[in-house]
mmCIF file of C-alpha atoms in Angstrom:
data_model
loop_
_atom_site.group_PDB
_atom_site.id
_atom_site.type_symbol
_atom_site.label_atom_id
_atom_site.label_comp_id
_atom_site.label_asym_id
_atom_site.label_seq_id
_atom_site.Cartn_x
_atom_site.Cartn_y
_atom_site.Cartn_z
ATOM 1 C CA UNK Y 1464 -15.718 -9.909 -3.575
ATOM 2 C CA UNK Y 1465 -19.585 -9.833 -4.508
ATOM 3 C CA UNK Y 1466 -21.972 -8.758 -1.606
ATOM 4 C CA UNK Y 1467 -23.306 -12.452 -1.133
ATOM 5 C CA UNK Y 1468 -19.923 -13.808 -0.686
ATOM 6 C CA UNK Y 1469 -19.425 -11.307 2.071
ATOM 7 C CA UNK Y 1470 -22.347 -11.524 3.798
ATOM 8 C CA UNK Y 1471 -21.899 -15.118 3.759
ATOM 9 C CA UNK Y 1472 -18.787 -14.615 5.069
ATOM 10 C CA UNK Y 1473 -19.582 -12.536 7.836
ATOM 11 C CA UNK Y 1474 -22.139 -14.567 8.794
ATOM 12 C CA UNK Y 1475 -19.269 -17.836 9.145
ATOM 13 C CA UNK Y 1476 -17.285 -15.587 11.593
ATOM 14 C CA UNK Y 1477 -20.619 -14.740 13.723
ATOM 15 C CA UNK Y 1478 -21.254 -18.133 13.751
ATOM 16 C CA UNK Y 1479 -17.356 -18.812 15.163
ATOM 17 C CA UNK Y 1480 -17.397 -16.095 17.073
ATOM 18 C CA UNK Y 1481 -20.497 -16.493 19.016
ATOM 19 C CA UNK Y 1482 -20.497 -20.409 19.132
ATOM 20 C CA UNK Y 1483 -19.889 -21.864 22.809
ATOM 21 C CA UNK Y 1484 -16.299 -23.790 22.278
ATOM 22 C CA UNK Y 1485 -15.181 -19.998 20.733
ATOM 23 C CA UNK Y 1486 -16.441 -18.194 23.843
ATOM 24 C CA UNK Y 1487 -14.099 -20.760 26.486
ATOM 25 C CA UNK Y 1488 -11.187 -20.480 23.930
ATOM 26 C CA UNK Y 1489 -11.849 -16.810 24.260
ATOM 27 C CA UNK Y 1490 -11.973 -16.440 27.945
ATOM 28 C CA UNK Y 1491 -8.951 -18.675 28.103
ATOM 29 C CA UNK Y 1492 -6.987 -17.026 25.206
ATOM 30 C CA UNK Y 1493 -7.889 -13.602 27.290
ATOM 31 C CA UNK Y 1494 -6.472 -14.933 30.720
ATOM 32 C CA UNK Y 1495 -3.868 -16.056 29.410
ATOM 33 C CA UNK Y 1496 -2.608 -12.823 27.032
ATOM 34 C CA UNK Y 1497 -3.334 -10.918 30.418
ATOM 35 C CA UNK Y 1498 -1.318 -12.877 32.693
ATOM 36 C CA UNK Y 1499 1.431 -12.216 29.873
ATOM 37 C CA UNK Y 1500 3.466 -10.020 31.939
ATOM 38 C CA UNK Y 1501 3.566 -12.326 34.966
ATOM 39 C CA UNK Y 1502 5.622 -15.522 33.199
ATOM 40 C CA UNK Y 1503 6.613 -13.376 29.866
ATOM 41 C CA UNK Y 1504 10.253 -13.005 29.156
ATOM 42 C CA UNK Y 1505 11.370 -9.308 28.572
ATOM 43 C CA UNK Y 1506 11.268 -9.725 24.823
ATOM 44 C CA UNK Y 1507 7.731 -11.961 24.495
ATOM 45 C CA UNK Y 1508 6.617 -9.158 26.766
ATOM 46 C CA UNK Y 1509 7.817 -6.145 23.963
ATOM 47 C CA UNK Y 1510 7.003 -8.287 21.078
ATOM 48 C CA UNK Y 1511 3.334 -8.352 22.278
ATOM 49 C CA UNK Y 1512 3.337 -4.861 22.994
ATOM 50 C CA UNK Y 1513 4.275 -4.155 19.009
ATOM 51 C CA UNK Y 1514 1.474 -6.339 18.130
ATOM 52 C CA UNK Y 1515 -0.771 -4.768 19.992
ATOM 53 C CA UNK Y 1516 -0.100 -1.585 18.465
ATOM 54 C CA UNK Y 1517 -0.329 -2.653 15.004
ATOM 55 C CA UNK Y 1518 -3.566 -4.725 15.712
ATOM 56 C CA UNK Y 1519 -5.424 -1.346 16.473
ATOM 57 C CA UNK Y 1520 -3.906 0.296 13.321
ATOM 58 C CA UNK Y 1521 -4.681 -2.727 10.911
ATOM 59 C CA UNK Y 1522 -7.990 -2.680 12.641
ATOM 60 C CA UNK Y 1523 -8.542 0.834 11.135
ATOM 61 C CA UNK Y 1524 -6.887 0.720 7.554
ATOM 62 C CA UNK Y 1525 -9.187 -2.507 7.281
ATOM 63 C CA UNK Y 1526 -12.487 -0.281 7.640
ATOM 64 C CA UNK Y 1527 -11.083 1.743 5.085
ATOM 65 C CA UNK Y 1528 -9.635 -0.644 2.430
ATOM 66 C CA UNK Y 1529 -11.565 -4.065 3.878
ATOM 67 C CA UNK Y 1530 -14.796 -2.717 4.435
ATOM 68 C CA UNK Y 1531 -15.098 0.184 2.436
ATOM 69 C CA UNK Y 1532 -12.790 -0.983 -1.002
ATOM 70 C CA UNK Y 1533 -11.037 2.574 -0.637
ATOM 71 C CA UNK Y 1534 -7.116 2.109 -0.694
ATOM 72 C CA UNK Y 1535 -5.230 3.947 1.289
ATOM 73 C CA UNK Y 1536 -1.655 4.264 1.356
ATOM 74 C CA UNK Y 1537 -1.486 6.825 3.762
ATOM 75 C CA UNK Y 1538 -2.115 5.089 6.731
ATOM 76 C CA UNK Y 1539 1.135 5.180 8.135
ATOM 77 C CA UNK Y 1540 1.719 9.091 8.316
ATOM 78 C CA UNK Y 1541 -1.433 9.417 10.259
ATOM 79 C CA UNK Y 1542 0.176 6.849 12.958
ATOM 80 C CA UNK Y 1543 2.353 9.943 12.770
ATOM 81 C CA UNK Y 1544 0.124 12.353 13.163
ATOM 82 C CA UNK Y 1545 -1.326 10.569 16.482
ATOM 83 C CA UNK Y 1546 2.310 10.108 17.777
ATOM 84 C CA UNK Y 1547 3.439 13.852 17.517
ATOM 85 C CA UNK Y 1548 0.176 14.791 18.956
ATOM 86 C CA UNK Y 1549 0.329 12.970 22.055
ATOM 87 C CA UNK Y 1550 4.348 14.272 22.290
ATOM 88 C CA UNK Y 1551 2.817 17.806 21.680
ATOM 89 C CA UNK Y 1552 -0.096 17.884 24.118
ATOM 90 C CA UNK Y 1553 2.160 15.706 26.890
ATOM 91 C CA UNK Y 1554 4.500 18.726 27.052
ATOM 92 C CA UNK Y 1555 2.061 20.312 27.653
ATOM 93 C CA UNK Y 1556 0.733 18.315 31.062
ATOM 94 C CA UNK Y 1557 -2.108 16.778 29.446
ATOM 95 C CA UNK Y 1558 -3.271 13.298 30.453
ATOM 96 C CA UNK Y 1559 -3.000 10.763 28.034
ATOM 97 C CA UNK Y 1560 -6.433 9.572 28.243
ATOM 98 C CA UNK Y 1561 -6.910 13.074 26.958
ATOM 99 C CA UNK Y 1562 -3.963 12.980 24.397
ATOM 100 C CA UNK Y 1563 -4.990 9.696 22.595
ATOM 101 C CA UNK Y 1564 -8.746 10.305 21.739
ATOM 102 C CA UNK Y 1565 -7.277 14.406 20.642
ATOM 103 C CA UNK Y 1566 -4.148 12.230 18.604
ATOM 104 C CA UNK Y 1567 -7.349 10.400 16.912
ATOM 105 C CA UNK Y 1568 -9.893 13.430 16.448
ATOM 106 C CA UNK Y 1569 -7.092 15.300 14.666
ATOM 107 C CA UNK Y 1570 -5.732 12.189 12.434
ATOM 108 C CA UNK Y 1571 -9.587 11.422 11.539
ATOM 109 C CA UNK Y 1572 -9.874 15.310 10.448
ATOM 110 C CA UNK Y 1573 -6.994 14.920 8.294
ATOM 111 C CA UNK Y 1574 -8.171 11.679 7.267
ATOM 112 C CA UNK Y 1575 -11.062 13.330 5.786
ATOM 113 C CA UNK Y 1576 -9.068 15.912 4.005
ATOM 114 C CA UNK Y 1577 -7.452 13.167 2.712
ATOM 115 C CA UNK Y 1578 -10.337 11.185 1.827
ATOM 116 C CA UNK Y 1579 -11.847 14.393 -0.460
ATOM 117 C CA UNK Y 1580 -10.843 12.877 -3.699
ATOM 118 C CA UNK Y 1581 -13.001 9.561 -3.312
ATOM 119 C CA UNK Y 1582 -15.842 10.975 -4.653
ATOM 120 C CA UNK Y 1583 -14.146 11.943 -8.059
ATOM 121 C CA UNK Y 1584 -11.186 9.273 -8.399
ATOM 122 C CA UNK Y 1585 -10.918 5.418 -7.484
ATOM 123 C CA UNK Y 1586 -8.962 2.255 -7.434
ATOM 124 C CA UNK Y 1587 -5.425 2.900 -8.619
ATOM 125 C CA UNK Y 1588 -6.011 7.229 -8.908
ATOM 126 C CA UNK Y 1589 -7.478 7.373 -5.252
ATOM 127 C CA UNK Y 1590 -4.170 4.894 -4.247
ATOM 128 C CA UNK Y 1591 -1.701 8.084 -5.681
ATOM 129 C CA UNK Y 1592 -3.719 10.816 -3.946
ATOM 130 C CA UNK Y 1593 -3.133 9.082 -0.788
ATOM 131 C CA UNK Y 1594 0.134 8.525 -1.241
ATOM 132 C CA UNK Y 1595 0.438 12.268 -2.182
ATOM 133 C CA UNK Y 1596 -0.651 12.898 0.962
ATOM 134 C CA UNK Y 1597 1.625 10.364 3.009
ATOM 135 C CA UNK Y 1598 4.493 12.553 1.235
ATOM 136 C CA UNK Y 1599 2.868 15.907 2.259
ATOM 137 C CA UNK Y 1600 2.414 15.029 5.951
ATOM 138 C CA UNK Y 1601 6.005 13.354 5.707
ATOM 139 C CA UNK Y 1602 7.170 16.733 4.471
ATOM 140 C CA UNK Y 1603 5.322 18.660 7.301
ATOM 141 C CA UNK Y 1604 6.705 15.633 9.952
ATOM 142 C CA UNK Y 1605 10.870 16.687 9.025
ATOM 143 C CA UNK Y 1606 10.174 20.784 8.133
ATOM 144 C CA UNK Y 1607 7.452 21.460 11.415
ATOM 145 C CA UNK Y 1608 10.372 21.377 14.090
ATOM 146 C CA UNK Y 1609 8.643 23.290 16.303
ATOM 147 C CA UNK Y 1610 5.939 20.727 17.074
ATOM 148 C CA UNK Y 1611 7.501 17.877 16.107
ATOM 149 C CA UNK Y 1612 11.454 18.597 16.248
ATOM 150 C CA UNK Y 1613 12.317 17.729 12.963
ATOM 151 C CA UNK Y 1614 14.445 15.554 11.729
ATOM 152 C CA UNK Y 1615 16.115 15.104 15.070
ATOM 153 C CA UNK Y 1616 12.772 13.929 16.438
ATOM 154 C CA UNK Y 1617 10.421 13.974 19.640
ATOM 155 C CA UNK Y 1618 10.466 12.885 22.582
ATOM 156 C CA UNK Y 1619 7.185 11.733 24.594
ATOM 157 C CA UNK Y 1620 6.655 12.269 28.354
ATOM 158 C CA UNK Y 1621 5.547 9.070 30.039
ATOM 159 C CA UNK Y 1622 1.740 8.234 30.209
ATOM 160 C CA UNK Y 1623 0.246 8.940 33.938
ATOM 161 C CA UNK Y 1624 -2.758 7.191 35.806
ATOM 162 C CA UNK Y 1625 -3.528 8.948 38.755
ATOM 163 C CA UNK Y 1626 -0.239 10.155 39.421
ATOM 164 C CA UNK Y 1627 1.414 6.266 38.906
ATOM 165 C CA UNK Y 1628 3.432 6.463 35.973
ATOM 166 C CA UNK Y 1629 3.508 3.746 33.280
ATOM 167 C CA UNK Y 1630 7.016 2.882 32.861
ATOM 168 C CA UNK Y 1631 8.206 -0.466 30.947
ATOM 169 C CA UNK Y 1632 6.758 -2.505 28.898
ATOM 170 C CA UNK Y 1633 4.328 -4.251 31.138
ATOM 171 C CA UNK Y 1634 3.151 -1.261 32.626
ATOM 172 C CA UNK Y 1635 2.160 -0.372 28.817
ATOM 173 C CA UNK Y 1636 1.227 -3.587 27.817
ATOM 174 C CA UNK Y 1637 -2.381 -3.150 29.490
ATOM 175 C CA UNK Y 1638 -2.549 0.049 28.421
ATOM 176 C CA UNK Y 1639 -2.071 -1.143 24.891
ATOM 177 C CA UNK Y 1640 -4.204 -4.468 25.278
ATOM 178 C CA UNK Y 1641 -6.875 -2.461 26.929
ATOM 179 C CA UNK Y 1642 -7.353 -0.337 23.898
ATOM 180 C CA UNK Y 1643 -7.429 -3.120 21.848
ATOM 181 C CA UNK Y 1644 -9.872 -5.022 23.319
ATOM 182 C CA UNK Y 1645 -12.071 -1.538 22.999
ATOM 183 C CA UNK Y 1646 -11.203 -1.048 19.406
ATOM 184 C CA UNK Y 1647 -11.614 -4.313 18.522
ATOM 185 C CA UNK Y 1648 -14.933 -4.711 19.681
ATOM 186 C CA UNK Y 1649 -16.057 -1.487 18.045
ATOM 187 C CA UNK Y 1650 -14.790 -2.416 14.930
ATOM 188 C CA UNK Y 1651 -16.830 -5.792 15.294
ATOM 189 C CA UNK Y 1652 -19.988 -3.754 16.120
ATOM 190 C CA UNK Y 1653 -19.500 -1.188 13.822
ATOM 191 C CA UNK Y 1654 -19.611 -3.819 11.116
ATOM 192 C CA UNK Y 1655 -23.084 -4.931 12.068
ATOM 193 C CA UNK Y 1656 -24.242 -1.341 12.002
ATOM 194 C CA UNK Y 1657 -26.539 0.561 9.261
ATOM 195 C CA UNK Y 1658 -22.846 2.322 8.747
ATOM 196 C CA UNK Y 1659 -21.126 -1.219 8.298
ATOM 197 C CA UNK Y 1660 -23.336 -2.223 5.526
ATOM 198 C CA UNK Y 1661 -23.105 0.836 4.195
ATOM 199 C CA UNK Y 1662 -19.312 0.971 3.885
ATOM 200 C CA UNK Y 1663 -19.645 -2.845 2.101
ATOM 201 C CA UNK Y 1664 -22.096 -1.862 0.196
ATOM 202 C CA UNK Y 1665 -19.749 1.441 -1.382
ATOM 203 C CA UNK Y 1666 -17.359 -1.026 -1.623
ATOM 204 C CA UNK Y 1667 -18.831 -3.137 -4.254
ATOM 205 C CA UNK Y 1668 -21.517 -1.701 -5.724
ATOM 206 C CA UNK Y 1669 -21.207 2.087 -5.306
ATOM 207 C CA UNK Y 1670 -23.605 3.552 -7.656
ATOM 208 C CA UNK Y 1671 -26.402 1.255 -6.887
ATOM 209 C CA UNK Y 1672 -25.538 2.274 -3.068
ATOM 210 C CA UNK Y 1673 -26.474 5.944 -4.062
ATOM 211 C CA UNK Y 1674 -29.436 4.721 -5.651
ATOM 212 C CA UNK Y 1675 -30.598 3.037 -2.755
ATOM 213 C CA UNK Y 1676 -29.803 5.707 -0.539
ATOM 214 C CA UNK Y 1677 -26.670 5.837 0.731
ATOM 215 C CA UNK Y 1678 -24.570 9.175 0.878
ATOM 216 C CA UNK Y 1679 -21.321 7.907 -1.120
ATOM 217 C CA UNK Y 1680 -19.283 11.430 0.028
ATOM 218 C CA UNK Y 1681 -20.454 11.141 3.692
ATOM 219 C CA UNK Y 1682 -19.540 7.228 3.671
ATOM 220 C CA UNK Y 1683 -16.309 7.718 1.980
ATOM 221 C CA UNK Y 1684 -15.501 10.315 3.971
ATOM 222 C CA UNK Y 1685 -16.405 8.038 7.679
ATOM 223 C CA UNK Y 1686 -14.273 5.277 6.455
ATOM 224 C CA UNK Y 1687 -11.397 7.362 5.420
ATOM 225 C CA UNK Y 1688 -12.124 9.422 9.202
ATOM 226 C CA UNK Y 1689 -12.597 5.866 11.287
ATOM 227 C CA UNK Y 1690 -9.090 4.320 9.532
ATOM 228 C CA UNK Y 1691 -7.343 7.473 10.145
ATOM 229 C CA UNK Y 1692 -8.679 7.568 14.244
ATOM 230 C CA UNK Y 1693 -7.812 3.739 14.978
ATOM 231 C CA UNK Y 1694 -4.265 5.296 13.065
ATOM 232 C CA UNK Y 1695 -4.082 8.279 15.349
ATOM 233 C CA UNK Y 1696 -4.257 6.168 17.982
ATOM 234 C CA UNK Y 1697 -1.973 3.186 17.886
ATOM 235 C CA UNK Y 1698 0.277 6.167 16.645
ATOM 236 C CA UNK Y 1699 -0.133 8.027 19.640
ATOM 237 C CA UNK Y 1700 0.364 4.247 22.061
ATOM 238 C CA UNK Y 1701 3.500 3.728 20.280
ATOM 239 C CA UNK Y 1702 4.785 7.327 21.080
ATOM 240 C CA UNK Y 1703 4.161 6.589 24.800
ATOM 241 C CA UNK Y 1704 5.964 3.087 24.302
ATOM 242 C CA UNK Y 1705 8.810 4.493 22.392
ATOM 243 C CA UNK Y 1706 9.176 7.363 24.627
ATOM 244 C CA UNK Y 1707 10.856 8.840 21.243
ATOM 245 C CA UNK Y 1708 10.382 9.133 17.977
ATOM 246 C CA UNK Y 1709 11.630 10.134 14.271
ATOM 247 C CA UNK Y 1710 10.101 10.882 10.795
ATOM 248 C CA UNK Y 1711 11.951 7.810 9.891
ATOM 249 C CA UNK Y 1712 9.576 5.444 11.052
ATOM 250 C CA UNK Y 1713 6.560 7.031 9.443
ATOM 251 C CA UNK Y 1714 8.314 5.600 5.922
ATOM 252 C CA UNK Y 1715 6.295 4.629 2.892
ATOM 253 C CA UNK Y 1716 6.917 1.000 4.013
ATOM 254 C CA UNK Y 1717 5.076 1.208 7.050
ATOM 255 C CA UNK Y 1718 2.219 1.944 5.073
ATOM 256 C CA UNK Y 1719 2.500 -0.833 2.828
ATOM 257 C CA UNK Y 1720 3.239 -3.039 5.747
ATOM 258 C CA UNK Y 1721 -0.508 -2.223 7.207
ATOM 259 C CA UNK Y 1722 -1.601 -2.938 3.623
ATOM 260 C CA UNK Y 1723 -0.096 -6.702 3.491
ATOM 261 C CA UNK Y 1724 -1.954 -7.069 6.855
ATOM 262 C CA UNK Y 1725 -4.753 -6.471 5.562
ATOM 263 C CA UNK Y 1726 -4.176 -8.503 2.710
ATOM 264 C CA UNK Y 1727 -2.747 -11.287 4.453
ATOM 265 C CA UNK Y 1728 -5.173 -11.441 7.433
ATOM 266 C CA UNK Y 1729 -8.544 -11.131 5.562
ATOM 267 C CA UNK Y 1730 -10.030 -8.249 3.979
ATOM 268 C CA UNK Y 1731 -13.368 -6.862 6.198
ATOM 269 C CA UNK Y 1732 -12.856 -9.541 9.121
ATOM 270 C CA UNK Y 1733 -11.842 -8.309 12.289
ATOM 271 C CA UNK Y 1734 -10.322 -11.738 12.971
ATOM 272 C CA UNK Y 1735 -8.386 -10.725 9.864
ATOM 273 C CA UNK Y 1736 -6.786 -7.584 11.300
ATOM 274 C CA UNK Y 1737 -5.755 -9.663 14.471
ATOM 275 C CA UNK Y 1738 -4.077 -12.540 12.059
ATOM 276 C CA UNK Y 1739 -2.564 -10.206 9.428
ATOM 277 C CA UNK Y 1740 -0.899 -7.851 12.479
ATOM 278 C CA UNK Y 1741 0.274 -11.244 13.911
ATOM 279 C CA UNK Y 1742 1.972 -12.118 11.092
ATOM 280 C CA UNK Y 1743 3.581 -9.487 9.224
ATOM 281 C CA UNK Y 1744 5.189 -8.798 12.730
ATOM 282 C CA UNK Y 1745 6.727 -12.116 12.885
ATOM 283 C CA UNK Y 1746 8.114 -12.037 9.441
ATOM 284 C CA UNK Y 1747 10.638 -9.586 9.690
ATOM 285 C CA UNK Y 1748 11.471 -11.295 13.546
ATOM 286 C CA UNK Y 1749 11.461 -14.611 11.975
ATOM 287 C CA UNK Y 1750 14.201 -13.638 9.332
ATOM 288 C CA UNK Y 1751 16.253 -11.934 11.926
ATOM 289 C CA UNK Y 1752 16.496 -15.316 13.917
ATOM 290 C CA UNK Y 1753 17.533 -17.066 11.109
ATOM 291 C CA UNK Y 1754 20.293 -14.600 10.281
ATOM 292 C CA UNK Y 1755 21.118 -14.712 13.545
ATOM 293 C CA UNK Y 1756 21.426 -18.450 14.079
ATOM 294 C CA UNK Y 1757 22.778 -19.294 10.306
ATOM 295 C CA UNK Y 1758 25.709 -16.174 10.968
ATOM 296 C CA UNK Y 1759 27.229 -19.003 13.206
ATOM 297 C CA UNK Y 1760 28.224 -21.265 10.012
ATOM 298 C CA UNK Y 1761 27.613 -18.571 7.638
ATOM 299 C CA UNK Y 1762 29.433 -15.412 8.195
ATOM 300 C CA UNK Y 1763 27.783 -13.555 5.090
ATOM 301 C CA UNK Y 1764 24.384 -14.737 5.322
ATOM 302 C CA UNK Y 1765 22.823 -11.940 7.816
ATOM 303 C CA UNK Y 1766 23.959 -9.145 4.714
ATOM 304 C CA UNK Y 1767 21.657 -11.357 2.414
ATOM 305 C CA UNK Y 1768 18.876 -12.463 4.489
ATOM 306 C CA UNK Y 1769 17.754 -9.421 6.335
ATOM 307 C CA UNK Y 1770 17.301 -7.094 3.566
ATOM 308 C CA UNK Y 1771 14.778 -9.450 1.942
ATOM 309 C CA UNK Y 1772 12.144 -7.811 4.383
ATOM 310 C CA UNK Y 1773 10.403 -5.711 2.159
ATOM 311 C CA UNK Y 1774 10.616 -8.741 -0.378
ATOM 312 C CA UNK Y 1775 9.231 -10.799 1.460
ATOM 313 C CA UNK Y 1776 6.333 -8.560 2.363
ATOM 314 C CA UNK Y 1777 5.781 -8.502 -1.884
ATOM 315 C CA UNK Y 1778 5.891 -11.749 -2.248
ATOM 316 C CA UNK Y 1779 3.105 -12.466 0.535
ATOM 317 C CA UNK Y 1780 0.917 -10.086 -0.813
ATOM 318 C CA UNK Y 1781 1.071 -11.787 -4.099
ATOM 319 C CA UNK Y 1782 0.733 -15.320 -2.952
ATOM 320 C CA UNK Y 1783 -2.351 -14.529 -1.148
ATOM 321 C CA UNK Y 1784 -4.232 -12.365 -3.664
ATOM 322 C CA UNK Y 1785 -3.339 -15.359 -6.336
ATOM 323 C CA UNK Y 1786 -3.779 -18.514 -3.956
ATOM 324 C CA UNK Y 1787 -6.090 -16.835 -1.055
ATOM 325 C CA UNK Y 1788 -7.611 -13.940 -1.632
ATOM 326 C CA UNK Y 1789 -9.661 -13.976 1.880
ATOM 327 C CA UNK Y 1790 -6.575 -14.335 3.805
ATOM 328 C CA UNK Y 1791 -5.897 -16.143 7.185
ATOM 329 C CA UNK Y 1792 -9.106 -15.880 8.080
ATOM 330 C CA UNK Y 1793 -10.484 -18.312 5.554
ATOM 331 C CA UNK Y 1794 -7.555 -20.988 6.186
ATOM 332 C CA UNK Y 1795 -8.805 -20.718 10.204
ATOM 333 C CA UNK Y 1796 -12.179 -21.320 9.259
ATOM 334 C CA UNK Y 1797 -11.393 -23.984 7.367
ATOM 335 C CA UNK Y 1798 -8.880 -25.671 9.932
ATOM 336 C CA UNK Y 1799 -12.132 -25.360 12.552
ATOM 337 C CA UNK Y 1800 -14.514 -26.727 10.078
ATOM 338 C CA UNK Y 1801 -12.459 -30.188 9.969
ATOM 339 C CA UNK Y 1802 -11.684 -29.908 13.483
ATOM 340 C CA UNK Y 1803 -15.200 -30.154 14.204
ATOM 341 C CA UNK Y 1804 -16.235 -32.445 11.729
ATOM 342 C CA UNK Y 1805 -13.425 -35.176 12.510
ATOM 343 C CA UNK Y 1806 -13.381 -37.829 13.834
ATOM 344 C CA UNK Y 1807 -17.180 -38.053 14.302
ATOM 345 C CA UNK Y 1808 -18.687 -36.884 10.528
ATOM 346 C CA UNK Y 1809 -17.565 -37.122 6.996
#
């Protein structure tokens, strides 16, 4: 995407954003996700919770890849590396609202470590040195069983306000909302910043970036360190909504799931992240219901239907890069711009 598109795009979603029908949608939109766990049924409730979680972490591979143009498939071993942190330093009595700002210090640290080779390699060659690294830290996730017990897994003391412990799901659904609301609106700010324009302008003209003054290796390495926090610390939520954990979930495919958010929602557009998170969730739900409801007249269908998943997931990535490269985001803004033009302009 060339510089002017993006600005021009950016300056669409301010315009949305900041326009007075979008503030009253948002109030209402905000009353109404927080009054969730008053009418919510158990599994609305839980659903909302997952999204929440992998808002925050799309949130942070999209400064990487979205605003920066550095692909990263390693995004979902630092959710790992948040989520054995906050198991490690909860055994040990420390607060959570300690443990989840150490669980993202420590993934951005290794997100910079990681990030090292984007000043030599790109595109496809900085893609395989990440995913070097998702194996390494996969590796250190089974063999470290000290800290993170293995294969067998971890288990994660429950998060603590003030001596009230947050049991349930709607106990952690404000803790979960409440750090997205945080993260979401420094990921909005951040992309106004001197660093914002910084990361775009890596992102799509990098040597002309250095020429104008930007440090490329200090750049790189802040977008690779911001993705990897936001990913240290949705890891480090889900711990404390799992209550347990394995290496399992920290597969390859939950990396490439973050990706097709990204891809899906809208590269560089916080609105994006939000979209994308929405729904690649609902994908996976939407072909378990239909397993589920066709297994009634068709016995065999659930064995064929439910592994399509990661199918799926390829297929959406290609039909957006071919048909929409800007994602959700540009379908919404399109749906608003006719629902404000009609009935009363052509």
């Amino acid at each position: 995407m060339r510089t002017g598109v993006f600005y021009e795009t950016f300056r669409t979603e301010e315009r949305l954003w900041n326009s007075p029908a979008s503030k009253w949608w948002m109030l209402a939109f905000t009353v109404l996700l927080f009054t969730l766990p008053l009418w919510g049924s158990k599994y609305l409730l839980a659903m909302a919770c997952i999204i929440g979680i992998h808002v925050i972490a799309t949130l942070g591979l999209n400064l990487t890849t979205g605003n920066a143009g550095l692909i990263s498939l390693s995004h979902g071993a630092f959710l790992g590396v948040g989520c054995y942190t906050v198991a490690y330093f909860g055994k040990m009595g420390v607060p959570f609202y300690l443990t989840l700002p150490i669980a993202g210090c420590i993934a951005a640290l290794l997100g910079v470590i990681v990030g090292l080779p984007s000043l030599r390699v790109k595109g496809i060659y900085l893609a395989i040195a990440t995913l070097a690294a998702h194996f390494i830290l996969g590796f250190v996730f089974r063999e470290w069983t000290s800290v993170t017990g293995g294969v067998q897994g971890a288990s994660i003391p429950r998060a603590q306000l003030f001596g009230y412990v947050l049991r349930g799901d709607r106990d952690n659904f404000y803790l979960i909302f409440a750090l997205v609301v945080i993260l979401g609106i420094a990921a909005r700010n951040l992309g106004r910043s001197y660093i914002g324009r910084a990361l775009v302008a890596v992102r799509d003209r990098d040597i002309s970036a250095e020429i104008l003054g930007v440090n490329l290796l200090r750049t790189k390495l802040l977008a690779f360190a911001l993705g990897a926090f936001y990913a240290g610390v949705a890891g480090g939520v889900l711990g404390y909504f799992y209550g347990a954990i394995t290496p399992d979930y920290f597969a390859l495919t939950l990396s490439i799931f973050y990706l097709a958010a990204v891809i899906v929602g809208g590269l560089g557009s916080v609105l994006g992240s939000i979209f994308g998170a929405i729904f690649m969730t609902f994908v996976p739900e939407a072909l378990r219901l239909v397993a589920n409801t066709s297994a009634q007249w068709l016995p065999n269908v659930a064995g064929l239907v439910l592994p399509m998943g990661q199918v799926v997931f390829g297929l959406l990535i290609i039909t957006f890069l071919v048909f929409e490269p800007h994602g959700l985001t540009a379908i919404w803004r399109r749906i608003r711009r006719v629902f404000h033009l009609w009935p009363f302009k052509t």
